[in-house]
Short mmCIF file of C-alpha atoms in Angstrom, two decimals:
data_model
loop_
_atom_site.label_atom_id
_atom_site.label_comp_id
_atom_site.label_asym_id
_atom_site.label_seq_id
_atom_site.Cartn_x
_atom_site.Cartn_y
_atom_site.Cartn_z
CA MET A 1 136.37 95.45 166.53
CA SER A 2 134.76 97.31 163.45
CA TRP A 3 136.95 95.40 161.34
CA LEU A 4 135.48 92.06 162.46
CA GLY A 5 132.27 92.54 160.41
CA PRO A 6 133.73 92.96 156.97
CA VAL A 7 136.37 90.25 157.51
CA ALA A 8 133.55 87.79 158.58
CA GLU A 9 131.65 89.02 155.64
CA ALA A 10 134.43 88.36 153.23
CA THR A 11 135.49 84.90 154.72
CA ARG A 12 131.51 84.00 154.23
CA ARG A 13 131.77 85.12 150.56
CA GLY A 14 134.95 83.31 149.96
CA ALA A 15 133.48 80.08 151.51
CA MET A 16 130.60 80.44 149.59
CA ARG A 17 132.49 80.26 146.35
CA LEU A 18 133.75 76.92 147.29
CA VAL A 19 130.48 75.48 146.95
CA PRO A 20 129.27 74.49 143.54
CA PRO A 21 126.92 76.99 141.85
CA VAL A 22 123.86 74.37 142.02
CA ARG A 23 124.32 74.23 145.69
CA ARG A 24 125.25 77.90 146.44
CA ASP A 25 121.63 78.94 147.21
CA TRP A 26 121.35 76.43 149.97
CA ALA A 27 124.70 77.36 151.82
CA GLU A 28 123.37 81.05 151.47
CA ALA A 29 119.99 80.03 152.91
CA VAL A 30 121.61 78.74 156.19
CA TRP A 31 123.52 82.08 156.44
CA ALA A 32 120.31 84.13 155.93
CA GLU A 33 118.39 82.00 158.51
CA ALA A 34 120.89 82.67 161.02
CA HIS A 35 119.36 86.13 161.57
CA GLU A 36 116.24 84.29 163.07
CA VAL A 37 118.31 82.29 165.35
CA PRO A 38 118.84 83.72 168.86
CA ALA A 39 122.10 85.37 169.20
CA GLY A 40 124.87 83.67 171.19
CA TRP A 41 125.58 80.07 171.22
CA PRO A 42 122.45 78.92 169.09
CA ARG A 43 123.47 81.25 166.30
CA LEU A 44 126.92 80.07 166.49
CA ALA A 45 125.81 76.46 166.37
CA TRP A 46 123.52 77.33 163.57
CA ARG A 47 126.36 78.90 161.58
CA ALA A 48 128.76 75.91 162.54
CA GLY A 49 126.24 73.67 160.85
CA GLY A 50 126.21 75.96 157.77
CA ALA A 51 130.12 75.66 157.70
CA VAL A 52 129.83 71.91 157.68
CA LEU A 53 127.21 72.25 154.98
CA ILE A 54 129.70 74.36 152.81
CA ALA A 55 132.52 71.66 153.60
CA LYS A 56 130.48 68.94 152.52
CA GLU A 57 128.91 70.16 149.45
CA GLY A 58 132.10 71.98 148.12
CA GLN A 59 133.91 68.69 148.57
CA MET A 60 136.54 70.07 150.76
CA GLY A 61 138.04 66.96 151.68
CA ARG A 62 138.56 65.96 148.06
CA ARG A 63 139.98 69.34 147.22
CA ILE A 64 142.13 69.42 150.23
CA GLY A 65 143.45 65.73 149.14
CA ILE A 66 144.16 66.91 145.65
CA LEU A 67 146.01 70.11 146.74
CA LEU A 68 148.13 67.94 149.27
CA LEU A 69 148.86 65.49 146.77
CA PHE A 70 150.02 68.10 144.21
CA ALA A 71 152.24 69.78 146.86
CA ALA A 72 153.75 66.61 147.77
CA ALA A 73 154.43 65.55 144.06
CA ALA A 74 155.56 69.07 143.23
CA GLY A 75 157.94 68.98 146.27
CA ALA A 76 159.30 65.69 145.25
CA ALA A 77 159.78 66.53 141.73
CA ALA A 78 161.53 69.81 142.89
CA TRP A 79 163.81 68.07 145.38
CA GLY A 80 164.79 65.74 142.68
CA ALA A 81 165.46 68.45 140.09
CA TRP A 82 167.07 70.90 142.34
CA PRO A 83 170.68 71.41 141.07
CA GLY A 84 173.50 70.38 143.48
CA SER A 85 176.78 72.22 143.93
CA PRO A 86 178.59 70.81 140.94
CA VAL A 87 176.15 72.45 138.58
CA SER A 88 177.44 75.72 137.44
CA HIS A 89 174.21 76.71 135.61
CA GLY A 90 172.23 76.22 138.80
CA ALA A 91 170.29 79.53 138.60
CA ALA A 92 168.68 78.72 135.01
CA VAL A 93 167.72 75.35 136.40
CA GLN A 94 166.29 76.50 139.70
CA SER A 95 164.50 79.34 137.96
CA GLY A 96 163.08 76.74 135.41
CA ILE A 97 161.70 74.53 138.26
CA ILE A 98 160.05 77.39 140.10
CA ILE A 99 158.31 78.68 137.13
CA THR A 100 157.17 75.15 135.92
CA LEU A 101 155.59 74.58 139.38
CA ALA A 102 154.10 77.79 139.29
CA LEU A 103 152.53 77.19 135.90
CA LEU A 104 151.14 74.10 137.01
CA ALA A 105 149.59 75.47 140.05
CA GLY A 106 148.37 78.99 138.37
CA LEU A 107 147.14 77.69 134.84
CA PRO A 108 144.22 75.59 136.20
CA LEU A 109 142.87 78.84 138.05
CA LEU A 110 143.07 80.67 134.99
CA THR A 111 141.58 78.09 132.77
CA ARG A 112 138.85 77.36 135.40
CA TRP A 113 137.78 81.15 135.57
CA VAL A 114 137.72 81.32 131.78
CA LEU A 115 136.54 77.86 130.64
CA GLY A 116 135.18 76.25 133.81
CA PRO A 117 136.37 73.28 135.87
CA PRO A 118 136.86 69.73 134.48
CA ASP A 119 133.34 67.97 134.74
CA SER A 120 133.98 64.38 133.71
CA ARG A 121 136.14 61.61 135.03
CA ALA A 122 138.12 61.30 131.72
CA ALA A 123 139.01 65.13 131.87
CA ARG A 124 140.21 64.68 135.45
CA TRP A 125 142.12 61.64 134.60
CA LEU A 126 143.82 63.15 131.75
CA ARG A 127 144.76 66.35 133.63
CA ALA A 128 146.32 64.29 136.50
CA GLY A 129 148.19 62.09 133.85
CA PHE A 130 149.79 65.12 132.32
CA TYR A 131 150.68 66.78 135.57
CA ALA A 132 152.26 63.43 136.71
CA ALA A 133 154.14 63.39 133.49
CA ILE A 134 155.41 66.77 133.81
CA LEU A 135 156.47 66.23 137.46
CA VAL A 136 158.35 63.04 136.47
CA VAL A 137 160.22 64.61 133.47
CA LEU A 138 161.35 67.33 135.71
CA PRO A 139 163.98 65.60 137.99
CA ALA A 140 164.53 63.12 135.06
CA GLN A 141 165.53 65.76 132.79
CA ALA A 142 167.84 67.46 135.43
CA ALA A 143 169.58 64.19 136.07
CA ILE A 144 170.24 63.73 132.44
CA GLY A 145 171.60 67.19 132.10
CA LEU A 146 173.82 66.93 135.21
CA PHE A 147 175.36 63.54 133.77
CA ASN A 148 175.40 65.02 129.99
CA GLY A 149 177.18 68.30 130.99
CA ALA A 150 179.64 66.91 133.73
CA VAL A 151 183.26 67.16 132.18
CA PRO A 152 185.37 64.08 132.86
CA ARG A 153 188.53 64.88 134.57
CA ALA A 154 190.91 63.03 131.96
CA GLY A 155 191.46 59.90 129.90
CA ILE A 156 189.36 58.23 127.32
CA ALA A 157 186.15 59.51 129.04
CA ARG A 158 187.21 62.98 128.56
CA HIS A 159 187.97 61.97 124.96
CA ILE A 160 184.53 60.20 124.37
CA TRP A 161 183.01 63.29 125.90
CA ASP A 162 184.74 65.70 123.60
CA VAL A 163 183.67 63.55 120.40
CA VAL A 164 179.82 63.19 121.63
CA GLN A 165 179.79 67.01 122.45
CA SER A 166 181.28 67.61 119.23
CA GLY A 167 184.35 69.29 120.92
CA GLY A 168 183.21 72.65 120.91
CA VAL A 169 181.70 72.69 124.42
CA PRO A 170 184.07 74.38 126.84
CA GLY A 171 184.31 72.89 130.49
CA VAL A 172 186.37 72.65 133.55
CA PRO A 173 187.36 68.91 134.37
CA GLY A 174 185.43 67.68 137.24
CA SER A 175 182.48 70.32 137.18
CA SER A 176 179.55 71.08 134.85
CA SER A 177 180.12 72.53 131.29
CA GLY A 178 179.04 75.67 129.92
CA GLY A 179 177.19 78.71 131.41
CA PRO A 180 173.50 79.05 132.27
CA ASP A 181 171.51 77.87 129.15
CA TRP A 182 168.65 80.64 129.66
CA GLY A 183 167.50 80.49 126.10
CA GLY A 184 166.91 76.73 126.34
CA GLU A 185 165.20 77.16 129.82
CA ILE A 186 162.88 79.61 128.62
CA ALA A 187 162.08 77.71 125.34
CA ILE A 188 161.30 74.64 127.50
CA LEU A 189 159.17 76.87 129.71
CA ILE A 190 157.22 78.21 126.87
CA PHE A 191 156.60 74.79 125.50
CA THR A 192 155.51 73.34 129.09
CA ALA A 193 153.07 76.46 129.44
CA CYS A 194 151.72 75.79 125.92
CA TYR A 195 151.17 72.00 126.62
CA VAL A 196 149.48 72.54 130.00
CA ALA A 197 147.23 75.31 128.66
CA VAL A 198 146.10 73.20 125.94
CA VAL A 199 145.46 70.14 128.23
CA LEU A 200 143.52 72.40 130.59
CA ALA A 201 141.54 74.00 127.94
CA LEU A 202 140.66 70.59 126.35
CA THR A 203 139.34 69.19 129.65
CA ALA A 204 137.50 72.30 130.63
CA ARG A 205 133.86 72.16 130.90
CA ARG A 206 132.98 74.62 128.37
CA THR A 207 134.92 72.99 125.81
CA PRO A 208 133.30 71.39 122.77
CA VAL A 209 135.20 68.30 123.12
CA ALA A 210 133.43 65.32 124.68
CA PRO A 211 134.38 63.44 127.62
CA ALA A 212 134.51 60.12 125.37
CA THR A 213 136.52 62.04 122.94
CA LEU A 214 139.24 62.46 125.28
CA ALA A 215 139.18 59.02 126.57
CA ILE A 216 139.50 57.67 122.90
CA GLY A 217 142.25 60.14 122.20
CA ALA A 218 144.16 59.08 125.41
CA ALA A 219 143.85 55.51 124.76
CA ALA A 220 145.15 55.85 121.19
CA GLY A 221 147.88 58.02 122.54
CA LEU A 222 148.93 55.40 125.17
CA MET A 223 149.04 52.57 122.67
CA THR A 224 151.26 54.63 120.08
CA GLY A 225 153.59 55.98 123.10
CA ALA A 226 153.95 52.19 124.38
CA VAL A 227 154.99 50.85 120.98
CA MET A 228 157.22 53.82 120.23
CA TYR A 229 158.97 53.14 123.65
CA ALA A 230 159.48 49.65 122.83
CA VAL A 231 161.21 50.89 119.41
CA ALA A 232 163.51 53.64 121.24
CA PRO A 233 165.12 53.92 123.61
CA VAL A 234 164.44 50.37 124.84
CA GLY A 235 165.27 48.15 121.94
CA LEU A 236 166.41 49.56 118.85
CA ASN A 237 169.34 51.84 119.20
CA PHE A 238 170.91 51.13 115.74
CA ARG A 239 174.23 52.39 116.82
CA TYR A 240 174.78 49.01 118.73
CA PRO A 241 174.68 45.47 117.39
CA ASP A 242 173.85 44.17 120.86
CA ARG A 243 170.37 45.76 120.99
CA PRO A 244 167.55 43.58 122.40
CA TRP A 245 165.32 43.52 119.30
CA HIS A 246 166.42 41.84 116.08
CA GLY A 247 165.07 40.50 113.06
CA TRP A 248 161.19 40.22 112.60
CA ALA A 249 160.51 41.29 116.03
CA ALA A 250 162.31 44.67 115.41
CA SER A 251 160.91 45.01 111.93
CA LEU A 252 157.35 44.30 113.37
CA CYS A 253 157.81 46.75 116.10
CA ILE A 254 159.17 49.58 113.75
CA ALA A 255 156.22 48.97 111.28
CA LEU A 256 153.54 49.07 114.11
CA ALA A 257 155.08 52.27 115.30
CA TRP A 258 154.84 54.00 112.05
CA ILE A 259 151.40 52.71 111.32
CA LEU A 260 150.23 53.94 114.84
CA VAL A 261 151.83 57.27 114.55
CA PHE A 262 149.62 58.13 111.49
CA CYS A 263 146.56 55.78 112.15
CA ALA A 264 145.99 55.89 115.82
CA PRO A 265 144.94 59.79 115.53
CA LEU A 266 142.98 58.93 112.42
CA ALA A 267 141.24 56.06 114.18
CA ALA A 268 140.59 58.24 117.21
CA GLY A 269 139.16 61.00 114.98
CA VAL A 270 136.80 58.45 113.08
CA LEU A 271 135.63 56.91 116.34
CA ALA A 272 135.09 60.30 118.33
CA GLY A 273 133.21 61.79 115.18
CA ARG A 274 131.09 58.81 115.18
CA ARG A 275 130.32 58.58 118.75
CA CYS A 276 129.47 62.33 118.83
CA HIS A 277 125.86 63.54 119.00
CA VAL A 278 125.53 66.26 116.48
CA PRO A 279 122.74 68.58 115.97
CA ASP A 280 120.25 68.43 112.84
CA ASP A 281 121.58 71.22 111.12
CA PRO A 282 124.44 69.69 108.60
CA GLY A 283 126.79 72.68 109.23
CA GLU A 284 126.56 72.46 112.92
CA ALA A 285 127.13 68.77 112.66
CA SER A 286 130.15 69.07 110.88
CA VAL A 287 131.73 71.66 113.10
CA ALA A 288 130.83 69.34 116.14
CA ARG A 289 132.38 66.49 114.36
CA ALA A 290 135.34 68.50 113.52
CA TRP A 291 135.79 69.29 117.09
CA GLN A 292 135.78 65.78 118.19
CA GLY A 293 138.30 64.83 115.59
CA PHE A 294 140.47 67.86 116.59
CA GLY A 295 140.39 66.85 120.14
CA ALA A 296 140.72 63.34 119.97
CA GLY A 297 143.92 63.84 117.41
CA LEU A 298 145.31 66.29 119.57
CA VAL A 299 145.08 64.37 122.63
CA SER A 300 146.20 61.19 120.85
CA GLY A 301 149.28 62.98 119.73
CA GLY A 302 149.94 64.80 122.95
CA VAL A 303 149.55 61.66 125.08
CA GLY A 304 151.67 59.59 122.76
CA ALA A 305 154.62 62.02 122.72
CA LEU A 306 154.23 62.86 126.53
CA PHE A 307 154.23 58.99 127.54
CA LEU A 308 157.25 58.26 125.20
CA THR A 309 158.88 61.46 126.64
CA VAL A 310 158.17 60.52 130.35
CA SER A 311 159.20 56.75 129.64
CA GLY A 312 162.22 57.43 127.44
CA THR A 313 163.71 60.35 129.80
CA GLY A 314 162.69 58.18 132.83
CA THR A 315 164.55 55.18 131.41
CA THR A 316 167.65 57.13 130.32
CA ALA A 317 167.92 58.87 133.63
CA LEU A 318 167.63 55.62 135.40
CA LEU A 319 170.38 54.33 132.79
CA VAL A 320 172.95 56.90 133.83
CA ARG A 321 172.29 56.10 137.67
CA SER A 322 171.69 52.53 138.01
CA ALA A 323 173.63 49.53 136.99
CA TRP A 324 170.71 47.08 136.24
CA VAL A 325 169.04 49.26 133.65
CA ARG A 326 172.43 49.47 131.97
CA ASP A 327 172.87 45.72 132.02
CA TRP A 328 169.20 45.38 130.78
CA LEU A 329 169.64 47.86 127.93
CA TYR A 330 173.16 47.72 126.95
CA HIS A 331 174.43 44.52 128.36
CA GLY A 332 176.65 46.72 130.42
CA HIS A 333 178.39 43.90 132.28
CA TYR A 334 180.08 42.94 129.02
CA LEU A 335 181.29 46.45 127.98
CA THR A 336 184.27 48.26 129.03
CA ALA A 337 183.83 51.34 131.17
CA SER A 338 184.63 53.72 128.44
CA ALA A 339 182.27 51.93 126.02
CA LEU A 340 179.45 51.90 128.58
CA TYR A 341 180.27 55.75 129.26
CA GLY A 342 179.87 56.55 125.58
CA ARG A 343 176.54 54.68 125.23
CA GLU A 344 175.18 56.66 128.39
CA LEU A 345 176.47 59.86 126.94
CA TYR A 346 174.68 59.06 123.50
CA ALA A 347 171.33 58.16 125.23
CA SER A 348 171.34 61.13 127.38
CA GLN A 349 171.81 63.37 124.16
CA ASP A 350 169.07 61.28 122.37
CA VAL A 351 166.79 62.57 125.03
CA GLN A 352 166.72 66.09 123.37
CA GLY A 353 164.90 64.57 120.44
CA TYR A 354 161.72 63.90 122.67
CA PHE A 355 161.07 67.49 122.54
CA LEU A 356 160.91 67.30 118.82
CA LEU A 357 158.26 64.64 118.99
CA LEU A 358 156.34 66.61 121.79
CA PHE A 359 156.10 69.22 119.01
CA ALA A 360 155.37 67.23 116.02
CA PHE A 361 153.16 64.49 117.40
CA PRO A 362 150.51 66.72 118.41
CA ILE A 363 150.36 68.62 115.10
CA LEU A 364 150.16 65.34 113.29
CA GLY A 365 147.59 64.12 115.47
CA LEU A 366 145.25 66.95 114.99
CA ILE A 367 145.62 66.78 111.38
CA MET A 368 144.94 63.08 111.12
CA GLY A 369 142.08 63.39 113.72
CA LEU A 370 140.66 66.26 111.71
CA PHE A 371 140.72 64.15 108.49
CA GLY A 372 139.50 61.02 110.41
CA ALA A 373 136.48 63.00 111.66
CA GLY A 374 135.87 64.62 108.21
CA THR A 375 135.42 61.17 107.01
CA THR A 376 132.49 60.54 109.14
CA ASN A 377 130.63 63.43 107.44
CA VAL A 378 130.37 61.27 104.54
CA THR A 379 129.97 57.81 106.04
CA GLY A 380 128.95 58.54 109.69
CA PRO A 381 125.41 58.57 111.15
CA VAL A 382 123.01 60.80 109.89
CA PRO A 383 122.62 63.90 112.07
CA ASP A 384 119.48 62.58 113.89
CA GLY A 385 121.49 60.19 115.71
CA SER A 386 120.20 57.01 113.97
CA GLY A 387 123.34 55.12 113.95
CA PRO A 388 123.74 51.55 115.17
CA PRO A 389 121.46 50.95 118.26
CA GLY A 390 123.56 51.21 121.35
CA PRO A 391 122.87 49.02 124.59
CA PRO A 392 119.62 49.92 126.44
CA GLY A 393 119.97 52.33 129.14
CA GLY A 394 123.10 54.21 127.82
CA GLY A 395 125.98 53.85 125.84
CA GLY A 396 124.64 55.71 123.03
CA PRO A 397 126.32 58.66 121.43
CA GLU A 398 128.12 60.96 123.56
CA PRO A 399 126.51 64.47 123.97
CA VAL A 400 128.79 67.37 123.34
CA PRO A 401 128.81 69.42 126.46
CA VAL A 402 126.87 72.55 126.19
CA PRO A 403 128.11 75.53 128.19
CA PRO A 404 125.80 76.37 130.94
CA ASP A 405 124.02 79.96 130.89
CA GLY A 406 126.18 82.49 132.62
CA GLY A 407 128.74 79.87 133.15
CA ARG A 408 131.71 82.15 133.16
CA GLN A 409 130.16 84.41 136.01
CA ALA A 410 129.01 81.32 137.93
CA ASP A 411 132.32 79.97 137.80
CA ALA A 412 134.30 83.01 138.55
CA GLY A 413 133.48 82.28 142.33
CA GLU A 414 135.58 78.98 141.95
CA LEU A 415 138.75 80.87 141.35
CA SER A 416 140.12 79.92 144.68
CA ALA A 417 140.23 76.29 144.17
CA VAL A 418 143.24 74.79 142.89
CA GLY A 419 142.43 72.70 139.94
CA SER A 420 141.82 69.24 140.27
CA GLY A 421 144.21 68.22 137.64
CA MET B 1 108.83 55.70 146.22
CA GLY B 2 107.83 56.90 149.62
CA SER B 3 107.97 53.77 151.71
CA ARG B 4 109.24 53.94 155.19
CA ALA B 5 112.52 52.14 154.50
CA GLU B 6 113.62 54.87 152.06
CA PHE B 7 113.46 57.71 154.78
CA SER B 8 115.51 58.19 157.83
CA PRO B 9 113.75 59.17 161.10
CA GLN B 10 115.25 62.79 160.80
CA THR B 11 113.82 62.82 157.11
CA LEU B 12 110.45 61.71 158.34
CA SER B 13 110.38 64.47 160.98
CA VAL B 14 111.05 67.00 158.15
CA LEU B 15 108.63 65.55 155.92
CA ALA B 16 105.78 65.56 158.91
CA ALA B 17 106.77 69.15 159.62
CA LEU B 18 106.28 69.99 155.85
CA CYS B 19 103.02 67.95 155.59
CA GLY B 20 101.58 70.01 158.54
CA GLN B 21 101.01 72.97 156.31
CA PRO B 22 101.31 71.55 152.63
CA SER B 23 100.64 74.58 150.79
CA ALA B 24 102.63 77.02 152.87
CA TRP B 25 106.09 77.81 152.34
CA GLN B 26 108.16 77.35 155.47
CA HIS B 27 111.73 78.60 156.15
CA GLY B 28 114.63 76.53 157.62
CA TYR B 29 114.81 77.89 161.39
CA ALA B 30 110.85 77.06 161.65
CA LEU B 31 111.62 73.43 160.32
CA ALA B 32 114.45 73.32 162.69
CA ARG B 33 112.35 74.20 165.59
CA GLN B 34 109.70 71.85 164.76
CA THR B 35 111.83 69.01 164.16
CA GLY B 36 114.58 69.75 166.69
CA LEU B 37 117.34 69.20 163.96
CA LYS B 38 120.45 71.21 163.73
CA SER B 39 121.09 73.24 160.59
CA GLY B 40 124.04 70.82 159.62
CA THR B 41 121.47 67.99 159.53
CA LEU B 42 118.25 69.79 158.22
CA TYR B 43 119.67 71.35 155.27
CA PRO B 44 121.53 68.31 153.64
CA ILE B 45 118.16 66.39 154.17
CA LEU B 46 116.34 69.41 152.32
CA ILE B 47 118.88 69.29 149.64
CA ARG B 48 118.57 65.64 148.96
CA LEU B 49 114.59 65.83 149.13
CA ALA B 50 114.83 68.77 146.65
CA ASP B 51 117.22 66.69 144.41
CA ARG B 52 114.55 63.98 144.36
CA GLY B 53 111.82 66.37 143.48
CA LEU B 54 109.99 66.02 146.67
CA VAL B 55 110.48 69.54 147.94
CA GLU B 56 110.63 72.80 146.00
CA ALA B 57 112.64 75.93 147.16
CA CYS B 58 112.54 79.43 146.52
CA TRP B 59 113.70 82.86 147.67
CA GLU B 60 111.31 85.19 149.20
CA GLU B 61 110.40 87.69 146.68
CA GLU B 62 109.92 90.77 148.61
CA PRO B 63 112.91 91.75 151.03
CA VAL B 64 111.87 92.38 154.52
CA PRO B 65 113.86 95.39 156.24
CA GLY B 66 115.96 94.40 159.01
CA ARG B 67 116.89 90.94 157.73
CA PRO B 68 118.04 89.17 154.51
CA ARG B 69 115.53 87.39 152.32
CA ARG B 70 114.74 83.76 153.30
CA HIS B 71 114.83 80.53 151.59
CA LEU B 72 111.51 78.89 151.52
CA TYR B 73 110.43 75.19 151.20
CA ARG B 74 107.44 73.26 150.66
CA LEU B 75 106.32 69.63 149.28
CA THR B 76 105.66 69.30 145.73
CA PRO B 77 102.60 67.28 144.83
CA ASP B 78 104.97 64.07 144.45
CA GLY B 79 106.58 64.93 147.68
CA LEU B 80 103.15 65.15 149.37
CA ALA B 81 102.05 61.89 148.23
CA SER B 82 105.43 60.25 149.23
CA ALA B 83 105.28 61.82 152.51
CA ALA B 84 101.66 60.80 153.26
CA THR B 85 102.74 57.24 152.42
CA ALA B 86 106.02 57.21 154.38
CA LEU B 87 104.24 58.90 157.23
CA ALA B 88 101.24 56.53 157.40
CA GLU B 89 103.73 53.46 157.06
CA ALA B 90 105.75 54.74 159.91
CA GLU B 91 102.76 55.12 161.96
CA LEU B 92 101.73 51.66 161.06
CA ALA B 93 104.85 50.20 161.99
CA LYS B 94 104.82 52.09 165.44
CA ALA B 95 101.44 50.73 166.14
CA GLU B 96 102.01 47.08 165.14
CA PRO B 97 103.45 44.69 167.59
CA THR B 98 106.84 43.28 166.60
CA THR B 99 106.66 40.36 164.33
CA THR B 100 110.25 38.89 165.30
CA GLN B 101 110.22 35.54 166.93
CA VAL B 102 111.99 35.24 169.95
CA ARG B 103 113.04 31.88 171.50
CA PRO B 104 111.59 31.14 174.92
CA GLY B 105 114.64 31.74 177.24
CA ALA B 106 116.78 33.77 174.69
CA ARG B 107 118.27 36.90 176.05
CA PRO B 108 117.20 40.11 174.32
CA ARG B 109 119.59 41.82 172.28
CA ARG B 110 120.90 44.97 173.35
CA GLY B 111 121.75 48.20 171.54
CA ARG B 112 120.64 49.15 168.07
CA GLY B 113 117.55 46.97 167.11
CA VAL B 114 116.34 48.77 163.98
CA ALA B 115 118.10 48.55 160.52
CA ALA B 116 120.06 51.82 159.66
CA PRO B 117 117.71 53.94 157.71
CA VAL B 118 118.65 55.36 154.46
CA VAL B 119 119.12 59.06 154.17
CA PRO B 120 117.58 60.10 150.87
#
């Protein structure tokens, strides 16, 4: 039984890492004190009390809940996206699903080790939202891919399919077209990894981006995404005269979308730059504001693009599967089967455009956000924080989080916990 | 701060144990023996008291052969004042007869008659 001691010690060390650094001394104290307690049941009971303390202080209930929620959501997404037998490029899709879920599970551990865990409600909500969005896009994208690649057996549908697919895609009628698109899958995986890594980094404890900046950016992004969704795919498919939006409503919607694409991250940058509590040194103050503008713009663009991608991809996935969405969007009950099929096929092809937006919006957002925050260097509050008075008892400028001393070492122990995003 | 309503009976027992030797550092097992509390109850109480600045904690400076270093506790000046007040109020409340008006012929209520204390 000589192995029992080292195993127990390793378990104890592992358990201690679950406790936040500020509470770790207390958990260690219970264990240290156990040597004074008479051996046998009293000592066991004493250590059981220590285990309860670790579970409470380590918020084990919350962590296990988040882990189970993520596992359930990831399982549901994988189940929905897993390719069925008609798909000939199943291996590529299966690998894509597995690697995406592994990225979602593993990257929080890495960022937690390097930059610390999320330490604000805004950061946790932002992470949760991004994770939910990716897990929704996964099956929606698979459903669209399956529909898009399924080769009609014959007739007018086959003709439409050839036209929409530019006639160059080989395919066996009744099955899926083409071979495994490894290049596309790898590109999507790299893209997903970059998105998740940036979001995790922006929401970590040791990032200079303040929680209020995240909230401002997310709000601006949601607004932009909602208006863009109203433009497309919901209302303004210019190929068809029977689209829901016409006249001034359509023009207003388009104008608002263009304004928001540029002005929402700009406004977010200005607001974040103004709210940011800056040091006295003008140089450091500029850098602090620039970080807030960068964060607000990037989050605004990313959230906007992801919201649009999720809602657009989700709507299109429903479109190809449920009649009421077809009737709502394209007046499907007035269309012939072939016309409806053509619209569905075009819509499923348009989904690929969202990836362009996912790339372009964040870049545009961070440029506009930086510009917005830069304007606050000229017009914003003076560095001593003497801006407009806030409400008593709080609500003043948001302090920029300062990394705690030795934070990396302190957080290295928390590696075992899956990130709460 | 320091009124009896703020502290549970268990917390009061910990405060009483710490008040017994206000200037001395005490360790967890000694407090557990004095108060009769188990580790799962005692340490959360100590943590909350330390969070409120009523108790200070430190590790033993010199390691003692044969056992790990101990975590030690004592009351801060604020904690001492709060504990003294709370314990005095508790004694007073224990000594005073109940002030609840009882109707003649009313059946006495059974079960927990005291309001649930608030753990700090």
